[in-house]
């Protein structure tokens, strides 16, 4: 390769890969989200701590947990507005993301927060938010099946054709 | 979640609790580290900039702007480590001794943390390292000559001042702001405790995986008096390097290094 006249010959080609993966023991969260718009957390059988996102085992005392359905409302613990992101989400900037503690949960979920008036003060700590879901036809059993909006904007969001409220 | 939005969550939670770091205070970290890099020939991002330049740079995720963020980089760094016996056998001139090592983890998922505005891994790693070296967490600022910190984002450096024991909790932002252009004070290159005299990750570029080695090597160069144009004054003969990694910046390491003079002073 030390030859000065060396020239690499390049061929442009494509690789197509179909693959699937599972959410393992957390599958129930995604199945119930997709089918019933339920937000399922887990509760430690020993210490009673409620985990959202759900944990199969309690990270505090290492005991088993059991599924527990949580309300669709909660409050923002901390947030930011994203202006630069990966290719999957770049079309949607700017959007809010926040760690949200659902009522009855002890830990906070990371999820998108949308607002008609997206300014930092609108999604600051303590802001009450409520979950809005894609319609059944659009839900795929992924985190992007739902997002949160400030409580006072909830009705306006679920009245849009492509979204709906929970039960 | 990108690294920037992960770190910004911690910085915003700190702001909610203490009212700092402000955007201007974070901009001062950017000025300091890009500025320090001007004197480091190996740095990727040497820049002479103003607070306004930082505030005007493109927003990444509120309130981080582009100049608050390090550049992801490709580079390598290396250290040569040897046992005390080997150093003596080889007759190494001016060795730098690792006298304290601390490493700690916290919840990887930020949503699990009871206090999102601080990294307990930083606090615990620092305390373990200082204790091993016979230093005092509450007086560390007066026991070391410099600190090479993990300033992947300007706001994170401000919080690290507190977690590593340089200033009390909630006083990181005011520390850099109130000491700006006041020689002999604060984290500036001519300050009471220069932080990232090399330019840090913001000034040097962040070669993920190699930066902890870079920071440690930089601190060793300083203690040897070999840091060239970004050499700081060495009085205690002692320095620390600090690095963070992992999801949610959960893992932290702090290393205390001393030259022969530093060892003899204890």
Tab-separated table of C-alpha atoms in Angstrom:
chain	number	residue	atom	x	y	z
A	1	UNK	CA	0.000	0.000	0.000
A	2	UNK	CA	3.042	2.248	-0.011
A	3	UNK	CA	2.848	2.454	-3.803
A	4	UNK	CA	2.304	6.115	-4.720
A	5	UNK	CA	0.141	5.110	-7.676
A	6	UNK	CA	-2.233	3.058	-5.553
A	7	UNK	CA	-5.857	3.925	-6.208
A	8	UNK	CA	-8.826	2.323	-4.426
A	9	UNK	CA	-11.676	1.327	-6.705
A	10	UNK	CA	-15.030	2.081	-5.071
A	11	UNK	CA	-18.419	0.585	-5.875
A	12	UNK	CA	-21.556	2.265	-4.566
A	13	UNK	CA	-23.911	-0.382	-3.195
A	14	UNK	CA	-26.738	-0.780	-0.676
A	15	UNK	CA	-27.371	-2.989	2.303
A	16	UNK	CA	-30.967	-3.561	3.340
A	17	UNK	CA	-31.583	-5.127	6.715
A	18	UNK	CA	-34.975	-6.145	8.079
A	19	UNK	CA	-34.840	-6.855	11.764
A	20	UNK	CA	-36.926	-6.864	14.886
A	21	UNK	CA	-36.226	-6.600	18.554
A	22	UNK	CA	-38.379	-7.026	21.636
A	23	UNK	CA	-38.949	-4.877	24.676
A	24	UNK	CA	-38.506	-8.037	26.738
A	25	UNK	CA	-40.125	-8.060	30.134
A	26	UNK	CA	-41.194	-4.437	29.711
A	27	UNK	CA	-43.359	-5.401	26.705
A	28	UNK	CA	-46.575	-5.029	28.696
A	29	UNK	CA	-46.032	-1.282	28.991
A	30	UNK	CA	-45.896	-0.933	25.208
A	31	UNK	CA	-48.697	-3.393	24.457
A	32	UNK	CA	-51.102	-1.720	26.896
A	33	UNK	CA	-50.060	1.700	25.605
A	34	UNK	CA	-50.810	0.699	22.035
A	35	UNK	CA	-54.027	-1.237	22.693
A	36	UNK	CA	-55.649	0.598	25.598
A	37	UNK	CA	-53.783	3.891	26.104
A	38	UNK	CA	-52.802	2.683	29.556
A	39	UNK	CA	-49.667	3.909	31.295
A	40	UNK	CA	-48.385	0.967	33.284
A	41	UNK	CA	-45.830	1.433	35.996
A	42	UNK	CA	-44.508	-1.143	38.425
A	43	UNK	CA	-44.699	-1.284	42.194
A	44	UNK	CA	-42.119	-3.001	44.381
A	45	UNK	CA	-43.691	-5.890	46.262
A	46	UNK	CA	-41.481	-5.160	49.261
A	47	UNK	CA	-40.914	-1.414	49.652
A	48	UNK	CA	-43.913	-0.233	47.605
A	49	UNK	CA	-41.915	2.205	45.477
A	50	UNK	CA	-43.720	2.945	42.189
A	51	UNK	CA	-41.430	2.960	39.160
A	52	UNK	CA	-42.250	4.853	35.978
A	53	UNK	CA	-40.722	3.969	33.552
A	54	UNK	CA	-41.492	0.479	34.842
A	55	UNK	CA	-38.712	-1.654	36.311
A	56	UNK	CA	-39.066	-5.419	36.441
A	57	UNK	CA	-36.972	-5.472	39.607
A	58	UNK	CA	-36.863	-2.732	42.223
A	59	UNK	CA	-33.590	-0.818	41.814
A	60	UNK	CA	-33.631	0.043	45.525
A	61	UNK	CA	-34.237	-3.322	47.226
A	62	UNK	CA	-33.874	-5.739	44.275
A	63	UNK	CA	-37.274	-7.366	44.929
A	64	UNK	CA	-39.799	-8.238	42.213
A	65	UNK	CA	-42.321	-5.624	41.183
A	66	UNK	CA	-45.937	-5.889	40.019
A	67	UNK	CA	-47.744	-3.915	37.327
A	68	UNK	CA	-49.802	-0.940	38.443
A	69	UNK	CA	-51.785	1.370	36.175
A	70	UNK	CA	-50.965	5.044	36.639
A	71	UNK	CA	-52.992	8.196	35.951
A	72	UNK	CA	-52.350	10.214	32.796
A	73	UNK	CA	-51.580	13.382	34.716
A	74	UNK	CA	-48.443	14.499	36.439
A	75	UNK	CA	-46.022	17.323	36.883
A	76	UNK	CA	-42.794	18.424	35.255
A	77	UNK	CA	-39.670	17.921	37.373
A	78	UNK	CA	-37.230	19.477	34.887
A	79	UNK	CA	-37.397	20.308	31.188
A	80	UNK	CA	-35.588	21.709	28.179
A	81	UNK	CA	-36.472	22.808	24.659
A	82	UNK	CA	-34.573	20.902	21.985
A	83	UNK	CA	-33.349	22.751	18.882
A	84	UNK	CA	-30.884	20.188	17.605
A	85	UNK	CA	-31.308	16.436	17.617
A	86	UNK	CA	-30.903	13.138	15.794
A	87	UNK	CA	-32.249	12.532	12.278
A	88	UNK	CA	-35.347	10.748	13.657
A	89	UNK	CA	-36.634	13.886	15.342
A	90	UNK	CA	-34.983	16.808	13.528
A	91	UNK	CA	-38.181	17.564	11.561
A	92	UNK	CA	-40.010	18.253	14.813
A	93	UNK	CA	-37.736	20.906	16.369
A	94	UNK	CA	-38.258	22.872	18.465
A	95	UNK	CA	-39.966	20.563	20.947
A	96	UNK	CA	-39.917	20.217	24.694
A	97	UNK	CA	-38.693	17.212	26.626
A	98	UNK	CA	-39.174	16.784	30.326
A	99	UNK	CA	-38.824	14.413	33.209
A	100	UNK	CA	-42.434	14.024	34.326
A	101	UNK	CA	-43.569	12.469	37.568
A	102	UNK	CA	-47.005	10.936	37.023
A	103	UNK	CA	-49.350	11.227	39.985
A	104	UNK	CA	-48.817	8.178	42.261
A	105	UNK	CA	-45.373	7.475	40.752
A	106	UNK	CA	-42.108	7.864	42.667
A	107	UNK	CA	-39.787	8.275	39.669
A	108	UNK	CA	-39.962	10.484	36.601
A	109	UNK	CA	-40.585	9.496	32.994
A	110	UNK	CA	-38.696	11.164	30.145
A	111	UNK	CA	-41.122	12.222	27.449
A	112	UNK	CA	-41.867	14.909	24.863
A	113	UNK	CA	-43.890	17.941	25.919
A	114	UNK	CA	-45.698	19.879	23.221
A	115	UNK	CA	-47.308	23.278	23.613
A	116	UNK	CA	-49.036	25.800	21.379
A	117	UNK	CA	-46.820	28.384	23.042
A	118	UNK	CA	-43.502	26.600	23.597
A	119	UNK	CA	-41.444	28.865	25.846
A	120	UNK	CA	-39.362	27.764	28.853
A	121	UNK	CA	-41.813	29.271	31.350
A	122	UNK	CA	-44.663	27.195	29.896
A	123	UNK	CA	-42.953	23.878	30.680
A	124	UNK	CA	-41.067	24.754	33.840
A	125	UNK	CA	-40.780	22.738	37.041
A	126	UNK	CA	-44.145	22.097	38.700
A	127	UNK	CA	-46.196	22.569	35.493
A	128	UNK	CA	-49.150	20.148	35.449
A	129	UNK	CA	-49.274	18.083	32.253
A	130	UNK	CA	-51.542	15.445	30.756
A	131	UNK	CA	-50.902	12.662	28.244
A	132	UNK	CA	-52.182	12.919	24.658
A	133	UNK	CA	-52.156	9.839	22.416
A	134	UNK	CA	-51.942	9.212	18.709
A	135	UNK	CA	-55.095	7.615	17.326
A	136	UNK	CA	-55.338	3.812	17.424
A	137	UNK	CA	-54.425	3.515	13.748
A	138	UNK	CA	-51.177	5.420	14.293
A	139	UNK	CA	-50.082	3.806	17.552
A	140	UNK	CA	-47.233	1.319	17.122
A	141	UNK	CA	-46.383	0.413	20.712
A	142	UNK	CA	-43.526	2.920	20.886
A	143	UNK	CA	-42.716	5.842	23.166
A	144	UNK	CA	-43.693	8.173	20.309
A	145	UNK	CA	-47.323	6.916	20.624
A	146	UNK	CA	-47.938	9.618	23.221
A	147	UNK	CA	-46.661	12.907	24.563
A	148	UNK	CA	-47.615	15.422	27.211
A	149	UNK	CA	-49.211	18.862	27.004
A	150	UNK	CA	-49.858	21.518	29.659
A	151	UNK	CA	-53.177	20.724	31.347
A	152	UNK	CA	-54.835	23.941	30.156
A	153	UNK	CA	-54.130	22.981	26.522
A	154	UNK	CA	-55.356	19.406	26.848
A	155	UNK	CA	-58.823	19.869	25.307
A	156	UNK	CA	-57.395	21.748	22.316
A	157	UNK	CA	-54.913	18.945	21.616
A	158	UNK	CA	-57.331	16.016	21.880
A	159	UNK	CA	-59.806	17.787	19.630
A	160	UNK	CA	-57.313	17.542	16.786
A	161	UNK	CA	-58.074	14.786	14.311
A	162	UNK	CA	-54.761	12.924	14.675
A	163	UNK	CA	-54.786	12.802	18.479
A	164	UNK	CA	-57.019	11.541	21.239
A	165	UNK	CA	-57.222	11.615	24.999
A	166	UNK	CA	-56.928	8.645	27.319
A	167	UNK	CA	-59.823	6.866	28.926
B	1	UNK	CA	-31.811	11.760	24.401
B	2	UNK	CA	-28.628	13.510	23.312
B	3	UNK	CA	-25.735	14.203	25.642
B	4	UNK	CA	-26.612	17.912	25.595
B	5	UNK	CA	-30.218	17.351	26.710
B	6	UNK	CA	-29.040	14.903	29.360
B	7	UNK	CA	-26.589	17.401	30.876
B	8	UNK	CA	-28.976	20.310	30.423
B	9	UNK	CA	-31.565	18.517	32.563
B	10	UNK	CA	-29.113	18.521	35.452
B	11	UNK	CA	-28.156	22.128	34.854
B	12	UNK	CA	-31.796	23.263	34.633
B	13	UNK	CA	-32.646	21.365	37.817
B	14	UNK	CA	-29.712	23.100	39.521
B	15	UNK	CA	-31.010	26.431	38.260
B	16	UNK	CA	-34.492	25.664	39.616
B	17	UNK	CA	-32.957	24.965	43.029
B	18	UNK	CA	-30.346	27.718	43.301
B	19	UNK	CA	-31.080	30.324	40.596
B	20	UNK	CA	-27.789	29.610	38.835
B	21	UNK	CA	-25.899	29.019	36.596
B	22	UNK	CA	-27.351	31.818	34.500
B	23	UNK	CA	-26.763	31.911	30.754
B	24	UNK	CA	-24.169	34.646	31.306
B	25	UNK	CA	-22.327	32.643	33.976
B	26	UNK	CA	-22.206	29.635	31.656
B	27	UNK	CA	-20.919	31.910	28.885
B	28	UNK	CA	-18.001	32.864	31.161
B	29	UNK	CA	-16.965	29.188	31.350
B	30	UNK	CA	-17.028	29.110	27.557
B	31	UNK	CA	-14.884	32.277	27.365
B	32	UNK	CA	-12.427	30.877	29.913
B	33	UNK	CA	-11.978	27.455	28.337
B	34	UNK	CA	-11.927	28.566	24.703
B	35	UNK	CA	-9.509	31.298	25.847
B	36	UNK	CA	-7.233	28.903	27.753
B	37	UNK	CA	-7.084	26.778	24.602
B	38	UNK	CA	-5.425	29.719	22.814
B	39	UNK	CA	-2.266	28.769	24.703
B	40	UNK	CA	-2.538	25.031	24.083
B	41	UNK	CA	-1.127	24.023	20.677
B	42	UNK	CA	-2.943	20.665	20.853
B	43	UNK	CA	-6.393	22.218	21.363
B	44	UNK	CA	-9.066	21.950	18.676
B	45	UNK	CA	-11.156	25.026	19.523
B	46	UNK	CA	-9.007	27.970	20.608
B	47	UNK	CA	-11.174	31.108	20.502
B	48	UNK	CA	-11.198	34.619	21.840
B	49	UNK	CA	-14.881	35.270	22.418
B	50	UNK	CA	-17.230	37.470	24.420
B	51	UNK	CA	-20.308	36.716	26.516
B	52	UNK	CA	-22.384	38.108	23.660
B	53	UNK	CA	-20.753	35.719	21.173
B	54	UNK	CA	-21.822	32.776	23.331
B	55	UNK	CA	-25.346	34.095	23.870
B	56	UNK	CA	-25.706	34.732	20.133
B	57	UNK	CA	-24.451	31.311	19.062
B	58	UNK	CA	-26.962	28.809	17.731
B	59	UNK	CA	-29.253	27.314	20.366
B	60	UNK	CA	-28.856	23.553	20.905
B	61	UNK	CA	-31.198	22.852	23.802
B	62	UNK	CA	-32.365	25.528	26.158
B	63	UNK	CA	-30.362	27.200	27.621
B	64	UNK	CA	-27.248	25.601	26.047
B	65	UNK	CA	-25.916	27.361	22.992
B	66	UNK	CA	-23.380	25.943	20.572
B	67	UNK	CA	-20.471	27.667	22.326
B	68	UNK	CA	-21.583	26.156	25.653
B	69	UNK	CA	-20.943	22.711	24.179
B	70	UNK	CA	-17.697	20.896	23.521
B	71	UNK	CA	-16.985	19.538	20.067
B	72	UNK	CA	-17.113	15.801	19.617
B	73	UNK	CA	-13.636	14.938	18.460
B	74	UNK	CA	-11.398	12.121	17.338
B	75	UNK	CA	-8.064	11.949	19.094
B	76	UNK	CA	-5.999	9.812	21.392
B	77	UNK	CA	-4.260	10.301	24.699
B	78	UNK	CA	-1.827	8.169	26.655
B	79	UNK	CA	-0.285	7.943	30.083
B	80	UNK	CA	2.659	5.827	31.185
B	81	UNK	CA	1.924	4.255	34.550
B	82	UNK	CA	4.451	2.481	36.710
B	83	UNK	CA	4.688	1.151	40.238
B	84	UNK	CA	6.709	2.993	42.867
B	85	UNK	CA	9.367	0.259	42.677
B	86	UNK	CA	9.629	0.516	38.899
B	87	UNK	CA	9.900	4.314	39.010
B	88	UNK	CA	12.815	4.011	41.443
B	89	UNK	CA	14.420	1.170	39.495
B	90	UNK	CA	14.298	3.181	36.255
B	91	UNK	CA	15.406	6.368	38.001
B	92	UNK	CA	12.535	8.420	36.495
B	93	UNK	CA	13.137	12.156	36.850
B	94	UNK	CA	10.289	14.194	38.234
B	95	UNK	CA	7.589	11.484	38.405
B	96	UNK	CA	4.004	12.499	39.160
B	97	UNK	CA	2.468	10.308	41.849
B	98	UNK	CA	-1.157	9.255	41.851
B	99	UNK	CA	-2.049	9.637	45.524
B	100	UNK	CA	-5.815	9.474	45.409
B	101	UNK	CA	-8.373	7.717	43.212
B	102	UNK	CA	-12.120	7.877	43.603
B	103	UNK	CA	-14.845	6.481	41.384
B	104	UNK	CA	-18.578	6.362	41.954
B	105	UNK	CA	-21.872	5.692	40.226
B	106	UNK	CA	-25.330	7.133	40.645
B	107	UNK	CA	-28.687	6.238	39.037
B	108	UNK	CA	-28.121	6.004	35.280
B	109	UNK	CA	-31.639	7.232	34.638
B	110	UNK	CA	-32.012	10.876	35.645
B	111	UNK	CA	-35.725	10.335	36.352
B	112	UNK	CA	-34.807	8.019	39.238
B	113	UNK	CA	-32.728	10.646	41.016
B	114	UNK	CA	-34.291	12.345	43.991
B	115	UNK	CA	-32.143	15.407	43.430
B	116	UNK	CA	-31.739	15.945	39.685
B	117	UNK	CA	-29.617	19.062	40.063
B	118	UNK	CA	-26.509	17.337	41.315
B	119	UNK	CA	-24.375	14.314	40.556
B	120	UNK	CA	-23.780	12.351	43.726
B	121	UNK	CA	-21.203	10.309	41.823
B	122	UNK	CA	-19.056	13.456	41.518
B	123	UNK	CA	-19.367	14.187	45.229
B	124	UNK	CA	-18.614	10.624	46.294
B	125	UNK	CA	-15.727	10.145	43.850
B	126	UNK	CA	-14.142	13.402	45.037
B	127	UNK	CA	-14.499	12.533	48.719
B	128	UNK	CA	-12.959	9.092	48.250
B	129	UNK	CA	-10.037	10.449	46.200
B	130	UNK	CA	-9.312	13.333	48.566
B	131	UNK	CA	-9.459	11.067	51.609
B	132	UNK	CA	-7.040	8.588	50.038
B	133	UNK	CA	-4.631	11.464	49.362
B	134	UNK	CA	-5.051	12.814	52.899
B	135	UNK	CA	-6.844	15.956	51.725
B	136	UNK	CA	-9.908	17.726	53.075
B	137	UNK	CA	-13.092	17.973	50.944
B	138	UNK	CA	-14.130	21.183	52.703
B	139	UNK	CA	-10.756	22.850	52.168
B	140	UNK	CA	-9.700	21.312	48.856
B	141	UNK	CA	-9.588	24.671	47.046
B	142	UNK	CA	-6.614	25.663	49.219
B	143	UNK	CA	-4.798	22.345	48.853
B	144	UNK	CA	-4.440	21.980	45.086
B	145	UNK	CA	-2.951	24.117	42.305
B	146	UNK	CA	-5.343	23.300	39.459
B	147	UNK	CA	-8.198	21.095	38.352
B	148	UNK	CA	-8.808	19.599	34.926
B	149	UNK	CA	-12.583	19.127	34.901
B	150	UNK	CA	-15.047	17.315	32.643
B	151	UNK	CA	-16.515	20.457	31.033
B	152	UNK	CA	-18.443	18.734	28.248
B	153	UNK	CA	-20.949	21.560	28.713
B	154	UNK	CA	-20.286	24.923	30.341
B	155	UNK	CA	-23.086	24.571	32.899
B	156	UNK	CA	-21.757	21.202	34.015
B	157	UNK	CA	-18.392	22.749	34.903
B	158	UNK	CA	-20.179	25.259	37.146
B	159	UNK	CA	-21.983	22.475	39.015
B	160	UNK	CA	-18.723	20.521	39.303
B	161	UNK	CA	-17.153	23.426	41.243
B	162	UNK	CA	-19.685	22.640	43.967
B	163	UNK	CA	-19.668	18.856	43.756
B	164	UNK	CA	-15.877	18.662	43.913
B	165	UNK	CA	-15.871	20.893	46.994
B	166	UNK	CA	-14.373	24.117	45.588
B	167	UNK	CA	-17.369	26.226	46.679
B	168	UNK	CA	-20.521	25.503	48.714
B	169	UNK	CA	-23.638	24.226	46.926
B	170	UNK	CA	-25.431	26.916	44.985
B	171	UNK	CA	-22.364	29.180	44.725
B	172	UNK	CA	-20.781	27.840	41.529
B	173	UNK	CA	-22.331	30.396	39.188
B	174	UNK	CA	-21.546	33.412	41.392
B	175	UNK	CA	-17.956	32.109	41.858
B	176	UNK	CA	-17.075	32.439	38.162
B	177	UNK	CA	-19.128	35.619	37.672
B	178	UNK	CA	-17.770	37.549	40.659
B	179	UNK	CA	-14.149	36.707	39.848
B	180	UNK	CA	-14.217	37.631	36.146
B	181	UNK	CA	-11.222	39.859	35.343
B	182	UNK	CA	-10.076	39.753	38.970
B	183	UNK	CA	-6.563	38.249	38.955
B	184	UNK	CA	-5.855	35.802	41.745
B	185	UNK	CA	-9.497	34.834	42.142
B	186	UNK	CA	-11.882	32.177	40.878
B	187	UNK	CA	-11.395	29.368	38.340
B	188	UNK	CA	-9.572	31.548	35.785
B	189	UNK	CA	-6.073	30.685	34.510
B	190	UNK	CA	-4.535	33.286	36.858
B	191	UNK	CA	-7.097	32.556	39.591
B	192	UNK	CA	-6.992	30.975	43.033
B	193	UNK	CA	-7.791	27.564	41.511
B	194	UNK	CA	-7.374	27.437	37.715
B	195	UNK	CA	-9.970	25.070	36.250
B	196	UNK	CA	-9.252	23.540	32.830
B	197	UNK	CA	-6.078	25.561	32.135
B	198	UNK	CA	-5.603	23.335	29.061
B	199	UNK	CA	-8.929	24.535	27.675
B	200	UNK	CA	-10.733	21.451	28.935
B	201	UNK	CA	-13.171	19.592	26.711
B	202	UNK	CA	-14.712	22.833	25.445
B	203	UNK	CA	-11.330	24.160	24.357
B	204	UNK	CA	-9.515	20.949	23.437
B	205	UNK	CA	-12.367	18.946	21.903
B	206	UNK	CA	-14.012	15.917	23.474
B	207	UNK	CA	-12.478	12.699	22.186
B	208	UNK	CA	-14.951	10.531	24.087
B	209	UNK	CA	-13.105	7.784	25.909
B	210	UNK	CA	-9.736	9.530	25.692
B	211	UNK	CA	-10.599	12.735	27.548
B	212	UNK	CA	-10.140	11.387	31.060
B	213	UNK	CA	-6.623	10.360	30.077
B	214	UNK	CA	-6.070	13.748	28.429
B	215	UNK	CA	-7.193	15.626	31.544
B	216	UNK	CA	-5.006	13.481	33.777
B	217	UNK	CA	-2.031	13.911	31.451
B	218	UNK	CA	-2.580	17.675	31.354
B	219	UNK	CA	-2.578	17.846	35.149
B	220	UNK	CA	0.646	15.811	35.196
B	221	UNK	CA	2.285	18.197	32.694
B	222	UNK	CA	1.317	21.136	34.903
B	223	UNK	CA	2.794	19.518	38.019
B	224	UNK	CA	6.009	18.871	36.103
B	225	UNK	CA	6.172	22.451	34.886
B	226	UNK	CA	5.943	21.185	31.303
B	227	UNK	CA	2.638	22.793	30.272
B	228	UNK	CA	4.297	25.477	28.179
B	229	UNK	CA	2.244	28.571	27.458
B	230	UNK	CA	-0.691	27.452	29.594
B	231	UNK	CA	1.460	26.634	32.618
B	232	UNK	CA	-0.085	27.770	35.907
B	233	UNK	CA	1.727	28.573	39.137
B	234	UNK	CA	2.479	25.422	41.143
B	235	UNK	CA	2.661	26.046	44.890
B	236	UNK	CA	1.182	22.960	46.533
B	237	UNK	CA	2.567	20.501	44.003
B	238	UNK	CA	-0.862	18.922	43.719
B	239	UNK	CA	-3.657	18.733	41.120
B	240	UNK	CA	-6.829	16.834	40.354
B	241	UNK	CA	-8.388	15.505	37.187
B	242	UNK	CA	-12.061	14.689	36.876
B	243	UNK	CA	-14.042	12.742	34.327
B	244	UNK	CA	-17.668	11.761	33.814
B	245	UNK	CA	-19.208	9.099	31.631
B	246	UNK	CA	-22.049	6.703	31.065
B	247	UNK	CA	-25.764	7.191	30.460
B	248	UNK	CA	-27.100	10.186	32.358
B	249	UNK	CA	-23.476	11.081	33.196
B	250	UNK	CA	-23.840	8.598	36.042
B	251	UNK	CA	-20.220	7.550	36.412
B	252	UNK	CA	-17.539	9.845	37.820
B	253	UNK	CA	-13.839	9.530	38.547
B	254	UNK	CA	-11.500	11.888	40.378
B	255	UNK	CA	-7.733	11.467	40.517
B	256	UNK	CA	-5.342	13.322	42.830
B	257	UNK	CA	-1.788	13.727	41.574
B	258	UNK	CA	1.270	15.117	43.330
B	259	UNK	CA	4.844	15.898	42.395
B	260	UNK	CA	7.758	15.208	44.757
B	261	UNK	CA	7.343	18.638	46.338
B	262	UNK	CA	3.649	18.052	46.976
B	263	UNK	CA	4.423	14.767	48.707
B	264	UNK	CA	7.115	16.316	50.890
B	265	UNK	CA	4.719	19.019	52.109
B	266	UNK	CA	2.298	16.614	53.767
